[in-house]
PDB file of C-alpha atoms in Angstrom:
ATOM      1  CA  UNK A   1     141.051  83.062 107.090  1.00 94.00           C
ATOM      2  CA  UNK A   2     137.441  83.743 108.939  1.00 98.00           C
ATOM      3  CA  UNK A   3     136.854  82.642 112.745  1.00 98.00           C
ATOM      4  CA  UNK A   4     133.941  79.607 112.635  1.00 98.00           C
ATOM      5  CA  UNK A   5     132.639  77.048 115.852  1.00 98.00           C
ATOM      6  CA  UNK A   6     133.546  73.326 113.625  1.00 98.00           C
ATOM      7  CA  UNK A   7     132.134  70.832 114.985  1.00 98.00           C
ATOM      8  CA  UNK A   8     133.605  67.278 114.646  1.00 97.00           C
ATOM      9  CA  UNK A   9     132.689  63.620 114.766  1.00 96.00           C
ATOM     10  CA  UNK A  10     134.848  60.958 116.309  1.00 94.00           C
ATOM     11  CA  UNK A  11     132.861  57.073 117.370  1.00 92.00           C
ATOM     12  CA  UNK A  12     129.451  58.634 116.895  1.00 89.00           C
ATOM     13  CA  UNK A  13     130.190  61.840 119.621  1.00 94.00           C
ATOM     14  CA  UNK A  14     130.174  65.403 118.197  1.00 96.00           C
ATOM     15  CA  UNK A  15     132.399  68.317 120.445  1.00 96.00           C
ATOM     16  CA  UNK A  16     132.647  71.770 119.012  1.00 97.00           C
ATOM     17  CA  UNK A  17     135.568  74.411 119.029  1.00 97.00           C
ATOM     18  CA  UNK A  18     136.244  77.530 118.050  1.00 98.00           C
ATOM     19  CA  UNK A  19     138.955  77.106 115.147  1.00 98.00           C
ATOM     20  CA  UNK A  20     139.804  79.817 112.333  1.00 98.00           C
ATOM     21  CA  UNK A  21     139.101  78.636 108.510  1.00 98.00           C
ATOM     22  CA  UNK A  22     140.573  79.242 105.304  1.00 97.00           C
ATOM     23  CA  UNK A  23     138.109  80.551 102.485  1.00 97.00           C
ATOM     24  CA  UNK A  24     138.375  77.388 100.160  1.00 96.00           C
ATOM     25  CA  UNK A  25     136.510  75.219 102.661  1.00 97.00           C
ATOM     26  CA  UNK A  26     133.357  77.625 102.235  1.00 97.00           C
ATOM     27  CA  UNK A  27     130.361  75.308 100.581  1.00 96.00           C
ATOM     28  CA  UNK A  28     128.827  75.666  97.002  1.00 96.00           C
ATOM     29  CA  UNK A  29     127.054  78.888  96.565  1.00 97.00           C
ATOM     30  CA  UNK A  30     126.587  81.649  94.312  1.00 97.00           C
ATOM     31  CA  UNK A  31     126.301  84.431  97.247  1.00 98.00           C
ATOM     32  CA  UNK A  32     129.232  84.569  99.657  1.00 98.00           C
ATOM     33  CA  UNK A  33     128.569  86.534 102.963  1.00 98.00           C
ATOM     34  CA  UNK A  34     130.546  88.167 105.382  1.00 98.00           C
ATOM     35  CA  UNK A  35     128.685  87.870 108.556  1.00 98.00           C
ATOM     36  CA  UNK A  36     127.698  90.255 111.537  1.00 98.00           C
ATOM     37  CA  UNK A  37     125.423  88.769 113.938  1.00 98.00           C
ATOM     38  CA  UNK A  38     124.128  85.386 114.180  1.00 98.00           C
ATOM     39  CA  UNK A  39     122.053  84.318 116.669  1.00 97.00           C
ATOM     40  CA  UNK A  40     121.387  80.756 119.202  1.00 96.00           C
ATOM     41  CA  UNK A  41     117.777  78.864 118.916  1.00 93.00           C
ATOM     42  CA  UNK A  42     116.646  75.952 119.578  1.00 92.00           C
ATOM     43  CA  UNK A  43     117.714  74.363 116.996  1.00 95.00           C
ATOM     44  CA  UNK A  44     120.770  75.549 117.116  1.00 96.00           C
ATOM     45  CA  UNK A  45     121.424  73.679 120.445  1.00 96.00           C
ATOM     46  CA  UNK A  46     120.385  70.245 119.103  1.00 96.00           C
ATOM     47  CA  UNK A  47     122.963  70.808 116.628  1.00 97.00           C
ATOM     48  CA  UNK A  48     125.870  72.112 118.551  1.00 97.00           C
ATOM     49  CA  UNK A  49     124.801  68.637 120.664  1.00 96.00           C
ATOM     50  CA  UNK A  50     124.813  66.833 118.360  1.00 95.00           C
ATOM     51  CA  UNK A  51     120.208  65.883 119.168  1.00 94.00           C
ATOM     52  CA  UNK A  52     118.246  64.487 116.482  1.00 90.00           C
ATOM     53  CA  UNK A  53     120.775  63.564 113.283  1.00 90.00           C
ATOM     54  CA  UNK A  54     119.942  66.864 112.755  1.00 95.00           C
ATOM     55  CA  UNK A  55     123.236  67.436 110.519  1.00 96.00           C
ATOM     56  CA  UNK A  56     124.497  64.136 108.999  1.00 92.00           C
ATOM     57  CA  UNK A  57     128.250  64.970 107.241  1.00 95.00           C
ATOM     58  CA  UNK A  58     130.914  66.640 109.342  1.00 97.00           C
ATOM     59  CA  UNK A  59     132.916  68.488 109.893  1.00 97.00           C
ATOM     60  CA  UNK A  60     130.242  71.524 109.788  1.00 98.00           C
ATOM     61  CA  UNK A  61     129.554  74.612 110.908  1.00 98.00           C
ATOM     62  CA  UNK A  62     126.360  75.650 112.438  1.00 98.00           C
ATOM     63  CA  UNK A  63     123.917  78.528 112.899  1.00 98.00           C
ATOM     64  CA  UNK A  64     120.233  78.200 110.751  1.00 98.00           C
ATOM     65  CA  UNK A  65     120.731  82.298 111.088  1.00 98.00           C
ATOM     66  CA  UNK A  66     122.948  85.162 109.876  1.00 98.00           C
ATOM     67  CA  UNK A  67     122.918  88.118 108.715  1.00 98.00           C
ATOM     68  CA  UNK A  68     125.643  90.456 107.045  1.00 98.00           C
ATOM     69  CA  UNK A  69     126.948  91.804 103.989  1.00 98.00           C
ATOM     70  CA  UNK A  70     126.927  90.593 100.553  1.00 98.00           C
ATOM     71  CA  UNK A  71     131.311  89.577  99.768  1.00 98.00           C
ATOM     72  CA  UNK A  72     131.131  88.510  96.695  1.00 98.00           C
ATOM     73  CA  UNK A  73     127.940  87.557  94.440  1.00 98.00           C
ATOM     74  CA  UNK A  74     127.208  85.622  90.371  1.00 98.00           C
ATOM     75  CA  UNK A  75     123.183  86.460  91.893  1.00 98.00           C
ATOM     76  CA  UNK A  76     121.046  88.533  89.392  1.00 98.00           C
ATOM     77  CA  UNK A  77     119.149  89.467  92.725  1.00 97.00           C
ATOM     78  CA  UNK A  78     122.628  90.646  95.215  1.00 98.00           C
ATOM     79  CA  UNK A  79     125.337  92.090  94.596  1.00 98.00           C
ATOM     80  CA  UNK A  80     128.910  93.715  96.810  1.00 98.00           C
ATOM     81  CA  UNK A  81     127.274  95.329  99.860  1.00 98.00           C
ATOM     82  CA  UNK A  82     123.943  94.202  99.792  1.00 98.00           C
ATOM     83  CA  UNK A  83     122.526  94.032 103.320  1.00 98.00           C
ATOM     84  CA  UNK A  84     120.731  91.075 103.774  1.00 98.00           C
ATOM     85  CA  UNK A  85     119.430  88.478 106.531  1.00 98.00           C
ATOM     86  CA  UNK A  86     118.841  84.156 105.669  1.00 98.00           C
ATOM     87  CA  UNK A  87     116.921  82.549 108.090  1.00 98.00           C
ATOM     88  CA  UNK A  88     115.429  78.789 107.092  1.00 96.00           C
ATOM     89  CA  UNK A  89     116.206  76.136 103.727  1.00 98.00           C
ATOM     90  CA  UNK A  90     117.709  73.980 106.446  1.00 97.00           C
ATOM     91  CA  UNK A  91     121.067  76.097 106.353  1.00 98.00           C
ATOM     92  CA  UNK A  92     123.529  74.903 109.010  1.00 98.00           C
ATOM     93  CA  UNK A  93     122.171  71.624 109.259  1.00 97.00           C
ATOM     94  CA  UNK A  94     122.539  70.394 105.754  1.00 96.00           C
ATOM     95  CA  UNK A  95     124.145  73.257 104.788  1.00 98.00           C
ATOM     96  CA  UNK A  96     127.178  74.909 106.590  1.00 98.00           C
ATOM     97  CA  UNK A  97     125.654  77.942 108.932  1.00 98.00           C
ATOM     98  CA  UNK A  98     126.422  81.696 110.298  1.00 98.00           C
ATOM     99  CA  UNK A  99     128.622  80.783 113.409  1.00 98.00           C
ATOM    100  CA  UNK A 100     131.011  82.177 111.896  1.00 98.00           C
ATOM    101  CA  UNK A 101     132.491  85.407 110.187  1.00 98.00           C
ATOM    102  CA  UNK A 102     131.850  84.336 105.942  1.00 98.00           C
ATOM    103  CA  UNK A 103     128.841  81.560 104.881  1.00 98.00           C
ATOM    104  CA  UNK A 104     128.131  80.784 100.945  1.00 98.00           C
ATOM    105  CA  UNK A 105     124.534  80.132 100.281  1.00 98.00           C
ATOM    106  CA  UNK A 106     122.232  79.465  97.603  1.00 98.00           C
ATOM    107  CA  UNK A 107     121.432  83.340  96.599  1.00 98.00           C
ATOM    108  CA  UNK A 108     117.475  82.037  96.061  1.00 97.00           C
ATOM    109  CA  UNK A 109     117.409  81.477 100.349  1.00 98.00           C
ATOM    110  CA  UNK A 110     118.258  85.195 101.335  1.00 98.00           C
ATOM    111  CA  UNK A 111     116.394  88.053 101.977  1.00 97.00           C
ATOM    112  CA  UNK A 112     117.170  91.971 101.682  1.00 98.00           C
ATOM    113  CA  UNK A 113     118.000  93.031 104.181  1.00 97.00           C
ATOM    114  CA  UNK A 114     113.836  94.662 105.467  1.00 96.00           C
ATOM    115  CA  UNK A 115     114.765  98.949 105.446  1.00 94.00           C
ATOM    116  CA  UNK A 116     114.669  99.756 109.233  1.00 91.00           C
ATOM    117  CA  UNK A 117     115.939  96.634 111.191  1.00 97.00           C
ATOM    118  CA  UNK A 118     119.889  96.512 111.488  1.00 98.00           C
ATOM    119  CA  UNK A 119     121.943  93.276 110.627  1.00 98.00           C
ATOM    120  CA  UNK A 120     121.884  93.168 115.104  1.00 98.00           C
ATOM    121  CA  UNK A 121     118.013  93.488 114.932  1.00 98.00           C
ATOM    122  CA  UNK A 122     117.648  91.020 112.785  1.00 98.00           C
ATOM    123  CA  UNK A 123     119.175  88.651 114.159  1.00 98.00           C
ATOM    124  CA  UNK A 124     117.690  89.446 118.064  1.00 97.00           C
ATOM    125  CA  UNK A 125     114.737  88.387 115.785  1.00 97.00           C
ATOM    126  CA  UNK A 126     115.945  84.882 114.141  1.00 96.00           C
ATOM    127  CA  UNK A 127     114.616  82.198 112.795  1.00 96.00           C
ATOM    128  CA  UNK A 128     112.458  82.913 116.221  1.00 94.00           C
ATOM    129  CA  UNK A 129     110.698  85.558 116.083  1.00 96.00           C
ATOM    130  CA  UNK A 130     110.164  85.671 112.763  1.00 97.00           C
ATOM    131  CA  UNK A 131     108.362  81.995 113.629  1.00 97.00           C
ATOM    132  CA  UNK A 132     106.227  84.078 116.161  1.00 98.00           C
ATOM    133  CA  UNK A 133     105.012  86.419 113.120  1.00 98.00           C
ATOM    134  CA  UNK A 134     104.641  83.674 111.071  1.00 98.00           C
ATOM    135  CA  UNK A 135     102.354  82.431 113.381  1.00 98.00           C
ATOM    136  CA  UNK A 136     100.172  84.971 114.341  1.00 98.00           C
ATOM    137  CA  UNK A 137     100.028  85.656 110.626  1.00 98.00           C
ATOM    138  CA  UNK A 138      98.282  81.709 110.615  1.00 98.00           C
ATOM    139  CA  UNK A 139      95.728  82.775 113.850  1.00 98.00           C
ATOM    140  CA  UNK A 140      95.231  86.168 112.167  1.00 98.00           C
ATOM    141  CA  UNK A 141      94.152  83.554 109.040  1.00 98.00           C
ATOM    142  CA  UNK A 142      91.521  81.954 110.535  1.00 98.00           C
ATOM    143  CA  UNK A 143      90.055  84.416 112.894  1.00 97.00           C
ATOM    144  CA  UNK A 144      92.289  85.969 115.234  1.00 98.00           C
ATOM    145  CA  UNK A 145      90.240  88.683 116.806  1.00 97.00           C
ATOM    146  CA  UNK A 146      90.891  90.971 119.850  1.00 97.00           C
ATOM    147  CA  UNK A 147      87.739  90.932 120.892  1.00 96.00           C
ATOM    148  CA  UNK A 148      87.275  87.121 121.492  1.00 96.00           C
ATOM    149  CA  UNK A 149      89.196  86.863 124.609  1.00 97.00           C
ATOM    150  CA  UNK A 150      92.788  85.442 125.695  1.00 98.00           C
ATOM    151  CA  UNK A 151      95.873  84.490 123.839  1.00 98.00           C
ATOM    152  CA  UNK A 152      98.054  81.513 125.630  1.00 98.00           C
ATOM    153  CA  UNK A 153     101.731  81.803 125.000  1.00 98.00           C
ATOM    154  CA  UNK A 154     103.209  78.729 126.017  1.00 98.00           C
ATOM    155  CA  UNK A 155     107.145  78.323 126.768  1.00 95.00           C
ATOM    156  CA  UNK A 156     106.843  82.188 126.153  1.00 96.00           C
ATOM    157  CA  UNK A 157     110.044  83.939 128.285  1.00 93.00           C
ATOM    158  CA  UNK A 158     111.984  81.594 125.084  1.00 91.00           C
ATOM    159  CA  UNK A 159     112.750  83.163 121.891  1.00 92.00           C
ATOM    160  CA  UNK A 160     109.505  81.765 119.554  1.00 95.00           C
ATOM    161  CA  UNK A 161     107.478  82.620 122.790  1.00 96.00           C
ATOM    162  CA  UNK A 162     108.840  86.173 123.610  1.00 95.00           C
ATOM    163  CA  UNK A 163     108.737  87.653 120.129  1.00 96.00           C
ATOM    164  CA  UNK A 164     105.202  86.718 119.921  1.00 98.00           C
ATOM    165  CA  UNK A 165     104.220  88.222 123.526  1.00 98.00           C
ATOM    166  CA  UNK A 166     105.705  91.438 122.519  1.00 97.00           C
ATOM    167  CA  UNK A 167     103.934  90.756 119.246  1.00 98.00           C
ATOM    168  CA  UNK A 168     100.437  90.035 120.253  1.00 98.00           C
ATOM    169  CA  UNK A 169     100.373  93.265 122.969  1.00 98.00           C
ATOM    170  CA  UNK A 170     101.101  95.718 119.572  1.00 98.00           C
ATOM    171  CA  UNK A 171      98.126  94.323 118.066  1.00 98.00           C
ATOM    172  CA  UNK A 172      96.091  94.362 120.988  1.00 98.00           C
ATOM    173  CA  UNK A 173      95.762  91.664 122.120  1.00 98.00           C
ATOM    174  CA  UNK A 174      95.283  90.228 125.668  1.00 98.00           C
ATOM    175  CA  UNK A 175      98.065  87.971 126.953  1.00 98.00           C
ATOM    176  CA  UNK A 176      98.129  84.805 128.712  1.00 98.00           C
ATOM    177  CA  UNK A 177     101.850  83.563 129.002  1.00 98.00           C
ATOM    178  CA  UNK A 178     102.665  80.203 130.388  1.00 98.00           C
ATOM    179  CA  UNK A 179     106.266  80.172 131.438  1.00 96.00           C
ATOM    180  CA  UNK A 180     107.625  77.242 134.849  1.00 93.00           C
ATOM    181  CA  UNK A 181     110.403  80.860 135.516  1.00 92.00           C
ATOM    182  CA  UNK A 182     108.876  82.661 138.359  1.00 94.00           C
ATOM    183  CA  UNK A 183     111.557  85.313 138.125  1.00 95.00           C
ATOM    184  CA  UNK A 184     110.418  86.276 133.517  1.00 95.00           C
ATOM    185  CA  UNK A 185     107.358  87.261 135.734  1.00 97.00           C
ATOM    186  CA  UNK A 186     108.844  91.017 135.421  1.00 97.00           C
ATOM    187  CA  UNK A 187     110.224  90.241 132.415  1.00 95.00           C
ATOM    188  CA  UNK A 188     107.050  89.055 130.135  1.00 97.00           C
ATOM    189  CA  UNK A 189     104.550  91.785 131.862  1.00 97.00           C
ATOM    190  CA  UNK A 190     107.240  94.617 130.829  1.00 97.00           C
ATOM    191  CA  UNK A 191     106.545  92.752 127.339  1.00 96.00           C
ATOM    192  CA  UNK A 192     102.689  92.894 127.985  1.00 97.00           C
ATOM    193  CA  UNK A 193     101.669  89.852 129.246  1.00 98.00           C
ATOM    194  CA  UNK A 194      97.743  90.411 130.935  1.00 97.00           C
ATOM    195  CA  UNK A 195      98.315  86.566 132.528  1.00 98.00           C
ATOM    196  CA  UNK A 196     100.593  84.749 134.201  1.00 98.00           C
ATOM    197  CA  UNK A 197     100.186  81.149 133.548  1.00 97.00           C
ATOM    198  CA  UNK A 198     102.665  78.165 135.656  1.00 97.00           C
ATOM    199  CA  UNK A 199     103.596  76.410 133.393  1.00 96.00           C
ATOM    200  CA  UNK A 200     102.373  73.526 136.029  1.00 96.00           C
ATOM    201  CA  UNK A 201      98.607  74.570 135.622  1.00 96.00           C
ATOM    202  CA  UNK A 202      99.146  73.123 131.416  1.00 97.00           C
ATOM    203  CA  UNK A 203     101.991  70.435 131.786  1.00 96.00           C
ATOM    204  CA  UNK A 204      99.203  67.376 131.875  1.00 95.00           C
ATOM    205  CA  UNK A 205      95.302  66.683 129.899  1.00 96.00           C
ATOM    206  CA  UNK A 206      92.974  66.261 132.608  1.00 95.00           C
ATOM    207  CA  UNK A 207      91.547  63.230 130.604  1.00 93.00           C
ATOM    208  CA  UNK A 208      88.738  64.795 129.317  1.00 95.00           C
ATOM    209  CA  UNK A 209      88.409  65.036 125.644  1.00 94.00           C
ATOM    210  CA  UNK A 210      86.792  68.785 125.770  1.00 97.00           C
ATOM    211  CA  UNK A 211      87.908  70.884 129.259  1.00 97.00           C
ATOM    212  CA  UNK A 212      86.546  74.749 129.892  1.00 97.00           C
ATOM    213  CA  UNK A 213      86.470  77.105 126.705  1.00 98.00           C
ATOM    214  CA  UNK A 214      89.954  79.514 128.072  1.00 97.00           C
ATOM    215  CA  UNK A 215      91.471  80.895 125.400  1.00 98.00           C
ATOM    216  CA  UNK A 216      90.710  82.212 122.082  1.00 98.00           C
ATOM    217  CA  UNK A 217      93.798  81.300 120.449  1.00 98.00           C
ATOM    218  CA  UNK A 218      97.035  80.057 121.587  1.00 98.00           C
ATOM    219  CA  UNK A 219     100.596  79.778 119.792  1.00 98.00           C
ATOM    220  CA  UNK A 220     102.779  76.674 121.284  1.00 98.00           C
ATOM    221  CA  UNK A 221     106.073  76.193 121.014  1.00 96.00           C
ATOM    222  CA  UNK A 222     106.208  73.065 123.203  1.00 96.00           C
ATOM    223  CA  UNK A 223     103.983  70.359 122.031  1.00 97.00           C
ATOM    224  CA  UNK A 224     103.657  66.790 123.855  1.00 97.00           C
ATOM    225  CA  UNK A 225     101.681  66.924 126.722  1.00 97.00           C
ATOM    226  CA  UNK A 226     101.584  70.729 127.287  1.00 98.00           C
ATOM    227  CA  UNK A 227      99.789  71.082 123.751  1.00 98.00           C
ATOM    228  CA  UNK A 228      97.936  67.905 124.722  1.00 98.00           C
ATOM    229  CA  UNK A 229      96.136  69.470 127.281  1.00 98.00           C
ATOM    230  CA  UNK A 230      95.165  73.004 125.863  1.00 98.00           C
ATOM    231  CA  UNK A 231      93.651  71.543 122.469  1.00 98.00           C
ATOM    232  CA  UNK A 232      90.176  70.578 124.930  1.00 98.00           C
ATOM    233  CA  UNK A 233      90.920  74.551 126.129  1.00 98.00           C
ATOM    234  CA  UNK A 234      90.007  75.744 123.262  1.00 98.00           C
ATOM    235  CA  UNK A 235      87.101  78.236 122.497  1.00 98.00           C
ATOM    236  CA  UNK A 236      84.795  77.066 119.619  1.00 98.00           C
ATOM    237  CA  UNK A 237      86.161  78.241 116.602  1.00 98.00           C
ATOM    238  CA  UNK A 238      89.556  78.933 117.917  1.00 98.00           C
ATOM    239  CA  UNK A 239      93.259  77.481 116.237  1.00 98.00           C
ATOM    240  CA  UNK A 240      96.230  76.861 118.194  1.00 98.00           C
ATOM    241  CA  UNK A 241      99.928  77.578 115.899  1.00 98.00           C
ATOM    242  CA  UNK A 242     102.247  74.707 116.880  1.00 98.00           C
ATOM    243  CA  UNK A 243     105.559  75.994 116.640  1.00 97.00           C
ATOM    244  CA  UNK A 244     107.866  73.967 118.380  1.00 94.00           C
ATOM    245  CA  UNK A 245     108.691  70.412 120.982  1.00 92.00           C
ATOM    246  CA  UNK A 246     110.715  71.265 123.723  1.00 89.00           C
ATOM    247  CA  UNK A 247     107.847  69.272 125.938  1.00 92.00           C
ATOM    248  CA  UNK A 248     108.627  66.491 123.160  1.00 93.00           C
ATOM    249  CA  UNK A 249     107.119  65.186 119.221  1.00 94.00           C
ATOM    250  CA  UNK A 250     104.342  62.745 120.763  1.00 96.00           C
ATOM    251  CA  UNK A 251     100.904  64.364 120.815  1.00 96.00           C
ATOM    252  CA  UNK A 252      98.115  61.926 122.592  1.00 95.00           C
ATOM    253  CA  UNK A 253      94.482  63.797 122.335  1.00 96.00           C
ATOM    254  CA  UNK A 254      91.405  62.901 120.797  1.00 96.00           C
ATOM    255  CA  UNK A 255      89.832  64.675 117.684  1.00 97.00           C
ATOM    256  CA  UNK A 256      86.757  66.085 119.650  1.00 98.00           C
ATOM    257  CA  UNK A 257      88.241  69.394 119.938  1.00 98.00           C
ATOM    258  CA  UNK A 258      88.016  69.926 116.559  1.00 98.00           C
ATOM    259  CA  UNK A 259      85.380  68.010 116.114  1.00 98.00           C
ATOM    260  CA  UNK A 260      82.621  69.338 118.615  1.00 98.00           C
ATOM    261  CA  UNK A 261      84.514  72.475 118.257  1.00 98.00           C
ATOM    262  CA  UNK A 262      85.686  73.499 115.009  1.00 98.00           C
ATOM    263  CA  UNK A 263      89.090  74.382 116.487  1.00 98.00           C
ATOM    264  CA  UNK A 264      92.530  74.324 114.325  1.00 98.00           C
ATOM    265  CA  UNK A 265      95.460  73.119 114.692  1.00 98.00           C
ATOM    266  CA  UNK A 266      98.338  74.870 112.243  1.00 98.00           C
ATOM    267  CA  UNK A 267     101.363  73.707 111.684  1.00 98.00           C
ATOM    268  CA  UNK A 268     103.960  76.243 111.221  1.00 98.00           C
ATOM    269  CA  UNK A 269     107.174  75.713 109.360  1.00 97.00           C
ATOM    270  CA  UNK A 270     109.629  78.512 108.757  1.00 97.00           C
ATOM    271  CA  UNK A 271     112.727  76.522 107.118  1.00 97.00           C
ATOM    272  CA  UNK A 272     111.125  76.250 103.694  1.00 97.00           C
ATOM    273  CA  UNK A 273     108.977  79.212 104.097  1.00 97.00           C
ATOM    274  CA  UNK A 274     108.429  80.440 100.123  1.00 96.00           C
ATOM    275  CA  UNK A 275     109.728  83.680  99.842  1.00 96.00           C
ATOM    276  CA  UNK A 276     106.941  85.631  98.772  1.00 96.00           C
ATOM    277  CA  UNK A 277     105.624  85.007 102.401  1.00 97.00           C
ATOM    278  CA  UNK A 278     108.918  85.505 104.026  1.00 97.00           C
ATOM    279  CA  UNK A 279     109.291  89.580 102.161  1.00 96.00           C
ATOM    280  CA  UNK A 280     105.383  89.490 104.210  1.00 97.00           C
ATOM    281  CA  UNK A 281     106.319  88.288 107.742  1.00 98.00           C
ATOM    282  CA  UNK A 282     110.065  90.236 107.805  1.00 98.00           C
ATOM    283  CA  UNK A 283     107.629  93.324 107.134  1.00 97.00           C
ATOM    284  CA  UNK A 284     105.163  92.678 109.495  1.00 98.00           C
ATOM    285  CA  UNK A 285     108.545  92.308 111.649  1.00 98.00           C
ATOM    286  CA  UNK A 286     110.025  96.090 110.794  1.00 97.00           C
ATOM    287  CA  UNK A 287     105.349  97.216 111.757  1.00 97.00           C
ATOM    288  CA  UNK A 288     104.315  94.861 114.190  1.00 98.00           C
ATOM    289  CA  UNK A 289     107.315  93.705 116.337  1.00 98.00           C
ATOM    290  CA  UNK A 290     107.723  97.237 119.079  1.00 97.00           C
ATOM    291  CA  UNK A 291     111.833  98.317 118.794  1.00 96.00           C
ATOM    292  CA  UNK A 292     112.438  99.335 122.095  1.00 96.00           C
ATOM    293  CA  UNK A 293     111.153  95.373 123.856  1.00 95.00           C
ATOM    294  CA  UNK A 294     112.972  93.225 120.830  1.00 96.00           C
ATOM    295  CA  UNK A 295     115.824  95.367 122.631  1.00 96.00           C
ATOM    296  CA  UNK A 296     115.254  94.058 126.226  1.00 94.00           C
ATOM    297  CA  UNK A 297     115.049  90.639 124.372  1.00 93.00           C
ATOM    298  CA  UNK A 298     119.171  91.473 123.792  1.00 96.00           C
ATOM    299  CA  UNK A 299     121.811  88.899 125.574  1.00 95.00           C
ATOM    300  CA  UNK A 300     124.819  89.339 123.588  1.00 97.00           C
ATOM    301  CA  UNK A 301     127.134  86.699 122.904  1.00 98.00           C
ATOM    302  CA  UNK A 302     130.408  85.983 120.920  1.00 98.00           C
ATOM    303  CA  UNK A 303     131.219  83.195 119.274  1.00 98.00           C
ATOM    304  CA  UNK A 304     133.019  81.319 122.114  1.00 98.00           C
ATOM    305  CA  UNK A 305     129.530  81.651 124.200  1.00 98.00           C
ATOM    306  CA  UNK A 306     128.057  79.243 122.320  1.00 98.00           C
ATOM    307  CA  UNK A 307     129.765  76.448 122.996  1.00 97.00           C
ATOM    308  CA  UNK A 308     128.310  76.845 126.494  1.00 97.00           C
ATOM    309  CA  UNK A 309     124.873  78.364 125.949  1.00 97.00           C
ATOM    310  CA  UNK A 310     123.794  75.683 123.193  1.00 97.00           C
ATOM    311  CA  UNK A 311     123.560  73.042 126.103  1.00 96.00           C
ATOM    312  CA  UNK A 312     121.385  75.942 128.359  1.00 96.00           C
ATOM    313  CA  UNK A 313     118.882  76.974 125.218  1.00 94.00           C
ATOM    314  CA  UNK A 314     118.061  72.596 125.616  1.00 93.00           C
ATOM    315  CA  UNK A 315     117.658  72.857 129.251  1.00 92.00           C
ATOM    316  CA  UNK A 316     115.550  76.159 128.798  1.00 88.00           C
ATOM    317  CA  UNK A 317     118.115  78.412 130.832  1.00 92.00           C
ATOM    318  CA  UNK A 318     118.100  81.134 128.233  1.00 92.00           C
ATOM    319  CA  UNK A 319     115.473  83.685 127.852  1.00 89.00           C
ATOM    320  CA  UNK A 320     115.008  86.001 125.726  1.00 91.00           C
ATOM    321  CA  UNK A 321     117.376  86.543 122.229  1.00 94.00           C
ATOM    322  CA  UNK A 322     120.905  85.414 122.202  1.00 96.00           C
ATOM    323  CA  UNK A 323     122.577  88.155 119.743  1.00 98.00           C
ATOM    324  CA  UNK A 324     126.432  86.839 118.512  1.00 98.00           C
ATOM    325  CA  UNK A 325     128.689  89.881 117.181  1.00 98.00           C
ATOM    326  CA  UNK A 326     130.489  87.288 114.986  1.00 98.00           C
ATOM    327  CA  UNK A 327     133.701  90.067 115.417  1.00 96.00           C
ATOM    328  CA  UNK A 328     133.371  89.961 119.016  1.00 93.00           C
TER     329      UNK A 328
END
């Protein structure tokens, strides 16, 4: 038997509960993992609350990330005792996930836990931090340069934003952090933000096709009107890495920033990211994410806490990274 958060649907409504399941309930897969830690991302909040039809089949165990140790394997690359981490591949959506003490998945979806990284810190990173690193890498591929000016991070106090601020600061960039929560200002400056931007300042487009060039680049987790506001403010040749939709998935803008300033809009997908780039991103996280800053982002939780936290993250009430000890 193993503990798990189980989602069940009745009359179109999804309910979550903490329960115990027998091992024979685990889905198909060639690697069984004893999960030590999981985490909570915005997408997990959607799944826990039955939003967005991300899950099509119930009952279901959520959790798009987990880290632990291989318990049993028929995959050639993994054996019992190997430390591993998983993010993406629609685990926790189409396939049972990591909000449990055990998970069974395809070995091709796993990444060996990088040397120098604990399972707990891997889940402090999770999909949010992994996505932040992919965004930084994409911006670097398009000319990001510490000498070219500030980099804006929207939704900066959230999971993606927090890790992005810390990484960019470590790499020598001036970071402008946008948030609508004044109580997080000290937290963000502690991560390395050099400028704090009130969320309302970039919440609505000006109506002009081009505005004053303010940022060399942006990592945007908000989308919607915020992204439409930021695009005309990106400097010539700059880029925006779009990583989220907390503010909506509709983008109403003009093509002029792209045509007259050569601005790049870069879509960041962490779910189906190929294995070689995954390994590169995890190696970069070990190198470029200050572990003391990461530790300062951690909010520890147990499985039962997810029943409440799943709603709070959707309301923007979760700061930093939630790390779930599955055995607590």
